[in-house]
Amino acid sequence: MPLRLRLALLFALATAVAITLAGTAFVLQLRVSVEASLDPGLRAQAAAVADELEADDEPGPLPTGAAVQVTAPDGTLIRTSPEAGSSGVLTRAQLEQARAGELSFTTELRGDRSRVLAVAIPAGSGRVLTVATGTDVADAAVERAQLALLLGGPPAVLLAGAGAWLLAGAVLRPVERMRRQAAEISDRDVDRRLAVPASRDEIAALGTTMNALLSRLQEALARERGFVADAGHELRTPLAILRTELELASRPGRTRQDLVEAVTLAGEETDRLIRLAEDLLLLARADNHQPFLRCAPVSLAALLGSAARGFAPRGADRDVALTLKVRSTSSIEVDPDRLRQAVDNLMDNATRHAPPGSVVELAASSPSAGRVAIAVADE
């Protein structure tokens, strides 16, 4: 379901719930207020009936057109009007409340909803006067309010949903525009960026974040392309040399010495290709955040001694002497392959470029606790 439609439905549902709760509370409060507005009239009627009873205290039906009852202190019905009926309107608990003070409530009286007021006459005598009147006017007002809510509620919900639909469309329009722009960006135009609205709101922040992400992706792609170009350049040289040597070895008239030299050089270039391939795999694992260091306790003297012995023949061919000075005999926790690779790179550079008759020194020391310094010095 589209986000715009979900927002419209959610807003319409929230509006419906709000109207229902507010309308219910309003109708209940309206009913209480309208029914309570009948009490002043009932008090005036009770006062008039009380005066009438003082003038005419004879038993029998009350000569009045309203629902009126008089109850004795013992709870028996003394006088009643035809509208009130022959049975008592008040319960025993309500009689006790009326004797203690004024009591008003709404109840069913002979099939009709009526507002009832009960007071003691005179105060402290124990007799209770009960007057009641119909709530037709109050019920009509409440029914009109309920009808207005029922008729006006659904259109209000629809209008709220439609307004939310339009508002969501206006809010999400920049998002849709940025989505289309992002879909049009390919690997051939990675320098393109999204148009950020000038609203300085969450949508603009999203566009800024997306542009920053595109910049990082562009940098990563540039690094990857540069890496591929550099790797191709590094691989092209040994492959070209290897091809040349194999072509020369295949020519007729070559001596055994020439063939041995060609095969030896081809083997060196093959080893170089293997090292380059291993380096490429190492970089790939590092870029993928995969662990590539395999640390183990290593004797520094043994590792550097192996490196020196490996480069001694090359140094001898160029009349370059190799010396080894290791002042630390302790074991260190390192990846021996990676450390040997770093030392071999330095030693290869030193033996290759050192002038004939010079000395290349491979040294190791511990300048402080927890640290080891390895140095390759040439002239």
Coordinates of C-alpha atoms in Angstrom, one line a residue:
M1 CA 0.0 0.0 0.0
P2 CA 1.5 3.4 -0.9
L3 CA 2.6 5.6 2.0
R4 CA 0.4 8.4 0.8
L5 CA -2.7 6.2 1.0
R6 CA -1.6 4.8 4.4
L7 CA -1.2 8.3 5.8
A8 CA -4.7 9.3 4.5
L9 CA -6.4 6.3 5.9
L10 CA -4.5 6.7 9.3
F11 CA -5.5 10.4 9.5
A12 CA -9.2 9.5 8.6
L13 CA -9.2 6.8 11.2
A14 CA -7.7 9.1 13.8
T15 CA -10.3 11.8 12.9
A16 CA -13.1 9.3 13.2
V17 CA -11.9 8.1 16.6
A18 CA -11.5 11.7 17.8
I19 CA -15.0 12.7 16.6
T20 CA -16.5 9.6 18.2
L21 CA -14.9 10.2 21.6
A22 CA -15.5 14.0 21.6
G23 CA -19.1 13.5 20.3
T24 CA -19.9 10.9 23.0
A25 CA -18.4 13.2 25.7
F26 CA -20.3 16.2 24.3
V27 CA -23.7 14.3 24.2
L28 CA -23.3 13.0 27.7
Q29 CA -22.4 16.4 29.1
L30 CA -25.2 18.0 27.1
R31 CA -27.7 15.5 28.6
V32 CA -26.5 16.2 32.1
S33 CA -26.6 19.9 31.6
V34 CA -30.0 20.0 29.9
E35 CA -31.5 17.7 32.6
A36 CA -29.9 19.8 35.3
S37 CA -31.5 22.9 33.8
L38 CA -34.9 21.4 34.8
D39 CA -34.0 21.6 38.5
P40 CA -34.7 25.3 39.0
G41 CA -38.3 24.8 37.6
L42 CA -38.8 21.8 39.8
R43 CA -37.6 23.8 42.9
A44 CA -40.2 26.5 42.1
Q45 CA -42.9 23.9 41.6
A46 CA -41.9 22.2 44.9
A47 CA -42.1 25.5 46.8
A48 CA -45.6 26.2 45.3
V49 CA -46.8 22.7 46.2
A50 CA -45.4 23.0 49.7
D51 CA -47.3 26.3 50.2
E52 CA -50.4 24.6 48.8
L53 CA -50.0 21.7 51.2
E54 CA -49.7 24.0 54.2
A55 CA -53.1 25.6 53.2
D56 CA -54.7 22.2 52.4
D57 CA -53.3 19.4 54.5
E58 CA -56.2 17.0 54.0
P59 CA -55.3 13.5 52.8
G60 CA -56.2 12.4 49.3
P61 CA -55.0 13.1 45.8
L62 CA -53.2 16.3 45.1
P63 CA -55.2 18.7 43.0
T64 CA -52.3 19.5 40.6
G65 CA -51.4 18.7 37.0
A66 CA -47.9 17.6 37.8
A67 CA -46.4 14.4 39.2
V68 CA -46.3 15.1 42.9
Q69 CA -46.0 12.8 45.9
V70 CA -45.7 13.3 49.7
T71 CA -44.1 10.6 51.8
A72 CA -44.5 10.2 55.6
P73 CA -41.5 9.8 57.9
D74 CA -42.2 6.1 58.1
G75 CA -42.0 5.8 54.3
T76 CA -45.7 5.4 53.6
L77 CA -47.2 7.4 50.8
I78 CA -49.4 10.2 52.2
R79 CA -50.6 12.0 49.1
T80 CA -50.0 11.6 45.4
S81 CA -51.2 13.1 42.2
P82 CA -52.7 11.0 39.3
E83 CA -49.7 11.8 37.2
A84 CA -47.3 10.2 39.7
G85 CA -49.3 7.0 40.2
S86 CA -50.1 5.1 43.4
S87 CA -46.6 3.6 43.9
G88 CA -43.8 5.5 45.5
V89 CA -41.2 7.1 43.2
L90 CA -38.4 7.0 45.8
T91 CA -36.6 4.1 47.3
R92 CA -35.8 3.9 51.0
A93 CA -32.2 5.0 50.4
Q94 CA -33.4 8.0 48.3
L95 CA -35.8 9.0 51.0
E96 CA -33.0 9.1 53.5
Q97 CA -30.9 11.3 51.1
A98 CA -33.8 13.6 50.6
R99 CA -34.4 14.1 54.3
A100 CA -30.7 14.9 54.7
G101 CA -30.8 17.4 51.8
E102 CA -32.1 18.0 48.3
L103 CA -32.0 15.1 45.9
S104 CA -32.4 15.2 42.1
F105 CA -32.1 12.5 39.5
T106 CA -33.5 11.2 36.2
T107 CA -35.5 7.9 36.1
E108 CA -38.4 6.2 34.3
L109 CA -41.7 7.2 35.6
R110 CA -44.7 5.4 34.2
G111 CA -42.9 4.6 31.0
D112 CA -41.5 8.1 30.4
R113 CA -38.1 9.6 31.3
S114 CA -38.6 12.2 34.0
R115 CA -36.5 14.5 36.1
V116 CA -37.3 14.0 39.8
L117 CA -36.7 16.5 42.7
A118 CA -37.2 15.4 46.3
V119 CA -37.0 17.8 49.4
A120 CA -38.0 17.6 53.0
I121 CA -41.1 19.7 54.0
P122 CA -40.6 21.3 56.3
A123 CA -37.0 20.7 57.0
G124 CA -36.4 18.2 59.7
S125 CA -40.1 17.0 59.8
G126 CA -39.3 13.7 58.1
R127 CA -41.9 14.2 55.3
V128 CA -40.5 14.3 51.8
L129 CA -42.1 16.1 48.8
T130 CA -41.3 14.6 45.4
V131 CA -42.0 16.5 42.2
A132 CA -41.2 15.2 38.7
T133 CA -41.5 16.5 35.1
G134 CA -40.9 14.9 31.8
T135 CA -37.6 15.3 30.0
D136 CA -39.0 15.5 26.5
V137 CA -37.4 18.9 25.7
A138 CA -34.0 17.7 27.0
D139 CA -34.3 14.4 25.1
A140 CA -35.1 16.3 21.9
A141 CA -32.1 18.5 22.3
V142 CA -29.8 15.5 22.9
E143 CA -31.3 13.7 19.9
R144 CA -30.7 16.7 17.7
A145 CA -27.1 16.8 18.8
Q146 CA -26.7 13.1 18.1
L147 CA -28.3 13.5 14.7
A148 CA -25.9 16.3 13.9
L149 CA -22.9 14.2 14.9
L150 CA -24.1 11.3 12.8
L151 CA -24.8 13.4 9.8
G152 CA -21.7 15.6 10.1
G153 CA -19.2 13.0 11.3
P154 CA -18.7 10.9 8.1
P155 CA -18.3 14.0 5.8
A156 CA -15.7 15.4 8.4
V157 CA -13.8 12.1 8.3
L158 CA -13.9 12.1 4.5
L159 CA -12.7 15.7 4.4
A160 CA -9.9 14.9 6.8
G161 CA -8.8 11.9 4.7
A162 CA -8.9 13.9 1.6
G163 CA -6.9 16.7 3.2
A164 CA -4.4 14.2 4.5
W165 CA -4.1 12.7 1.0
L166 CA -3.4 16.2 -0.5
L167 CA -1.0 17.2 2.3
A168 CA 0.9 13.9 2.0
G169 CA 1.2 14.3 -1.7
A170 CA 2.6 17.8 -1.3
V171 CA 5.1 16.6 1.4
L172 CA 6.2 13.5 -0.5
R173 CA 6.5 15.2 -3.9
P174 CA 10.2 16.1 -3.2
V175 CA 10.8 12.6 -2.1
E176 CA 9.3 11.2 -5.4
R177 CA 11.4 13.7 -7.4
M178 CA 14.6 12.6 -5.6
R179 CA 13.6 8.9 -6.2
R180 CA 13.3 9.5 -9.9
Q181 CA 16.7 11.3 -10.0
A182 CA 18.3 8.5 -8.0
A183 CA 16.9 5.9 -10.4
E184 CA 18.4 7.8 -13.4
I185 CA 21.9 7.8 -11.9
S186 CA 24.1 5.1 -13.4
D187 CA 27.8 4.1 -13.2
R188 CA 28.5 6.4 -16.1
D189 CA 27.4 9.6 -14.4
V190 CA 28.2 9.0 -10.8
D191 CA 29.0 12.7 -10.4
R192 CA 25.3 13.6 -10.6
R193 CA 23.6 14.6 -7.3
L194 CA 20.0 14.9 -6.1
A195 CA 18.2 18.3 -6.1
V196 CA 17.8 19.1 -2.4
P197 CA 14.8 21.3 -1.6
A198 CA 15.4 24.6 0.2
S199 CA 12.9 23.8 3.0
R200 CA 15.5 22.9 5.6
D201 CA 13.3 20.1 6.9
E202 CA 13.6 16.3 7.2
I203 CA 13.2 15.9 3.4
A204 CA 16.1 18.3 2.8
A205 CA 18.2 16.4 5.4
L206 CA 17.4 13.1 3.6
G207 CA 18.5 14.6 0.3
T208 CA 21.7 15.9 1.8
T209 CA 22.4 12.4 3.3
M210 CA 21.7 10.8 0.0
N211 CA 24.1 13.1 -1.8
A212 CA 26.8 12.4 0.8
L213 CA 26.2 8.7 0.2
L214 CA 26.6 9.2 -3.5
S215 CA 29.8 11.0 -2.9
R216 CA 31.2 8.2 -0.9
L217 CA 30.1 5.7 -3.5
Q218 CA 31.8 7.8 -6.2
E219 CA 35.0 7.8 -4.2
A220 CA 34.8 4.0 -3.7
L221 CA 34.2 3.5 -7.4
A222 CA 37.1 5.7 -8.3
R223 CA 39.3 3.8 -5.9
E224 CA 38.1 0.5 -7.3
R225 CA 38.8 1.7 -10.9
G226 CA 42.2 3.0 -9.9
F227 CA 42.9 -0.3 -8.1
V228 CA 42.0 -2.3 -11.2
A229 CA 44.1 0.0 -13.4
D230 CA 47.1 -0.3 -11.1
A231 CA 46.7 -4.0 -10.8
G232 CA 46.5 -4.3 -14.6
H233 CA 49.6 -2.2 -15.0
E234 CA 51.4 -4.3 -12.4
L235 CA 50.4 -7.6 -14.0
R236 CA 51.1 -6.5 -17.5
T237 CA 54.9 -6.0 -17.0
P238 CA 55.7 -9.6 -15.6
L239 CA 53.3 -11.1 -18.2
A240 CA 55.1 -9.3 -21.0
I241 CA 58.5 -10.4 -19.7
L242 CA 57.3 -13.9 -19.3
R243 CA 55.9 -14.0 -22.8
T244 CA 59.1 -12.5 -24.2
E245 CA 61.3 -15.1 -22.4
L246 CA 59.2 -18.0 -23.6
E247 CA 59.3 -16.7 -27.2
L248 CA 63.0 -16.4 -27.0
A249 CA 63.4 -19.8 -25.5
S250 CA 61.3 -21.3 -28.3
R251 CA 63.6 -19.9 -31.1
P252 CA 66.0 -22.3 -32.7
G253 CA 69.7 -22.1 -32.0
R254 CA 69.5 -21.3 -28.3
T255 CA 72.2 -22.8 -26.1
R256 CA 71.5 -24.7 -22.9
Q257 CA 72.7 -21.8 -20.9
D258 CA 70.3 -19.5 -22.7
L259 CA 67.5 -21.8 -22.0
V260 CA 68.4 -22.1 -18.3
E261 CA 68.5 -18.3 -18.0
A262 CA 65.2 -18.0 -19.8
V263 CA 63.5 -20.6 -17.6
T264 CA 65.0 -19.1 -14.5
L265 CA 63.8 -15.6 -15.4
A266 CA 60.4 -17.0 -16.3
G267 CA 60.2 -18.7 -12.9
E268 CA 61.0 -15.4 -11.2
E269 CA 58.3 -13.6 -13.1
T270 CA 55.9 -16.4 -12.3
D271 CA 56.7 -16.0 -8.6
R272 CA 56.1 -12.3 -9.0
L273 CA 52.7 -12.9 -10.5
I274 CA 51.9 -15.2 -7.7
R275 CA 52.8 -12.5 -5.1
L276 CA 50.8 -9.9 -7.0
A277 CA 47.8 -12.3 -7.0
E278 CA 48.1 -12.9 -3.3
D279 CA 48.3 -9.2 -2.7
L280 CA 45.1 -8.6 -4.7
L281 CA 43.3 -11.3 -2.6
L282 CA 44.6 -9.7 0.6
L283 CA 43.3 -6.3 -0.5
A284 CA 40.0 -7.8 -1.5
R285 CA 39.6 -9.4 2.0
A286 CA 40.6 -6.1 3.7
D287 CA 38.0 -4.1 1.6
N288 CA 35.3 -6.6 2.6
H289 CA 36.2 -6.2 6.3
Q290 CA 37.2 -9.8 6.5
P291 CA 39.9 -10.8 9.0
F292 CA 43.1 -11.5 7.1
L293 CA 45.7 -11.3 9.9
R294 CA 46.7 -14.6 11.4
C295 CA 48.7 -13.7 14.5
A296 CA 51.0 -16.2 16.2
P297 CA 54.0 -16.1 18.5
V298 CA 57.1 -15.6 16.2
S299 CA 60.8 -15.5 17.0
L300 CA 61.9 -12.1 15.6
A301 CA 65.5 -13.3 15.2
A302 CA 64.5 -16.4 13.2
L303 CA 62.1 -14.4 10.9
L304 CA 64.7 -11.7 10.1
G305 CA 67.4 -14.3 9.7
S306 CA 65.3 -16.2 7.1
A307 CA 64.7 -12.9 5.2
A308 CA 68.5 -12.1 5.2
R309 CA 69.4 -15.5 3.9
G310 CA 66.8 -15.2 1.2
F311 CA 68.3 -12.0 -0.2
A312 CA 72.0 -12.9 0.3
P313 CA 72.4 -14.5 -3.2
R314 CA 70.9 -11.4 -4.8
G315 CA 73.1 -9.1 -2.8
A316 CA 76.2 -11.2 -3.8
D317 CA 75.3 -11.0 -7.5
R318 CA 75.4 -7.2 -7.1
D319 CA 78.4 -7.1 -4.8
V320 CA 76.2 -5.9 -1.9
A321 CA 76.9 -7.2 1.6
L322 CA 74.0 -8.0 4.0
T323 CA 74.4 -7.7 7.7
L324 CA 71.9 -8.7 10.4
K325 CA 71.7 -7.1 13.9
V326 CA 68.9 -8.3 16.1
R327 CA 69.0 -6.9 19.7
S328 CA 65.7 -8.5 20.7
T329 CA 65.5 -12.3 21.0
S330 CA 61.9 -12.4 22.5
S331 CA 58.9 -13.7 20.6
I332 CA 56.3 -11.3 19.3
E333 CA 52.7 -11.8 18.5
V334 CA 52.3 -10.9 14.8
D335 CA 51.2 -12.4 11.4
P336 CA 54.5 -13.8 10.2
D337 CA 53.5 -13.8 6.5
R338 CA 52.5 -10.1 6.6
L339 CA 55.6 -9.1 8.6
R340 CA 57.9 -11.1 6.2
Q341 CA 56.2 -9.4 3.3
A342 CA 56.9 -6.0 4.6
V343 CA 60.5 -6.9 5.4
D344 CA 61.0 -8.5 1.9
N345 CA 59.7 -5.3 0.2
L346 CA 62.3 -3.2 2.0
M347 CA 65.1 -5.7 1.4
D348 CA 64.2 -6.0 -2.2
N349 CA 64.3 -2.3 -2.7
A350 CA 67.6 -2.0 -0.8
T351 CA 69.4 -4.8 -2.6
R352 CA 68.2 -3.6 -6.0
H353 CA 69.2 0.0 -5.6
A354 CA 72.2 -0.1 -3.3
P355 CA 75.5 0.8 -5.1
P356 CA 77.9 -2.1 -5.6
G357 CA 80.4 -2.5 -2.8
S358 CA 78.0 -1.1 -0.2
V359 CA 76.4 -2.7 2.8
V360 CA 72.7 -3.3 3.5
E361 CA 71.9 -3.6 7.2
L362 CA 68.8 -5.4 8.6
A363 CA 68.4 -4.5 12.3
A364 CA 65.8 -5.0 15.0
S365 CA 65.5 -3.5 18.5
S366 CA 63.0 -2.9 21.3
P367 CA 63.0 0.9 22.0
S368 CA 60.3 0.5 24.7
A369 CA 58.1 -2.2 26.3
G370 CA 55.6 -3.6 23.9
R371 CA 57.3 -2.1 20.8
V372 CA 59.7 -3.5 18.3
A373 CA 61.5 -1.4 15.6
I374 CA 62.7 -3.0 12.4
A375 CA 65.0 -1.0 10.1
V376 CA 66.6 -1.7 6.7
A377 CA 69.4 0.8 6.0
D378 CA 71.5 1.1 2.8
E379 CA 73.8 3.7 1.2

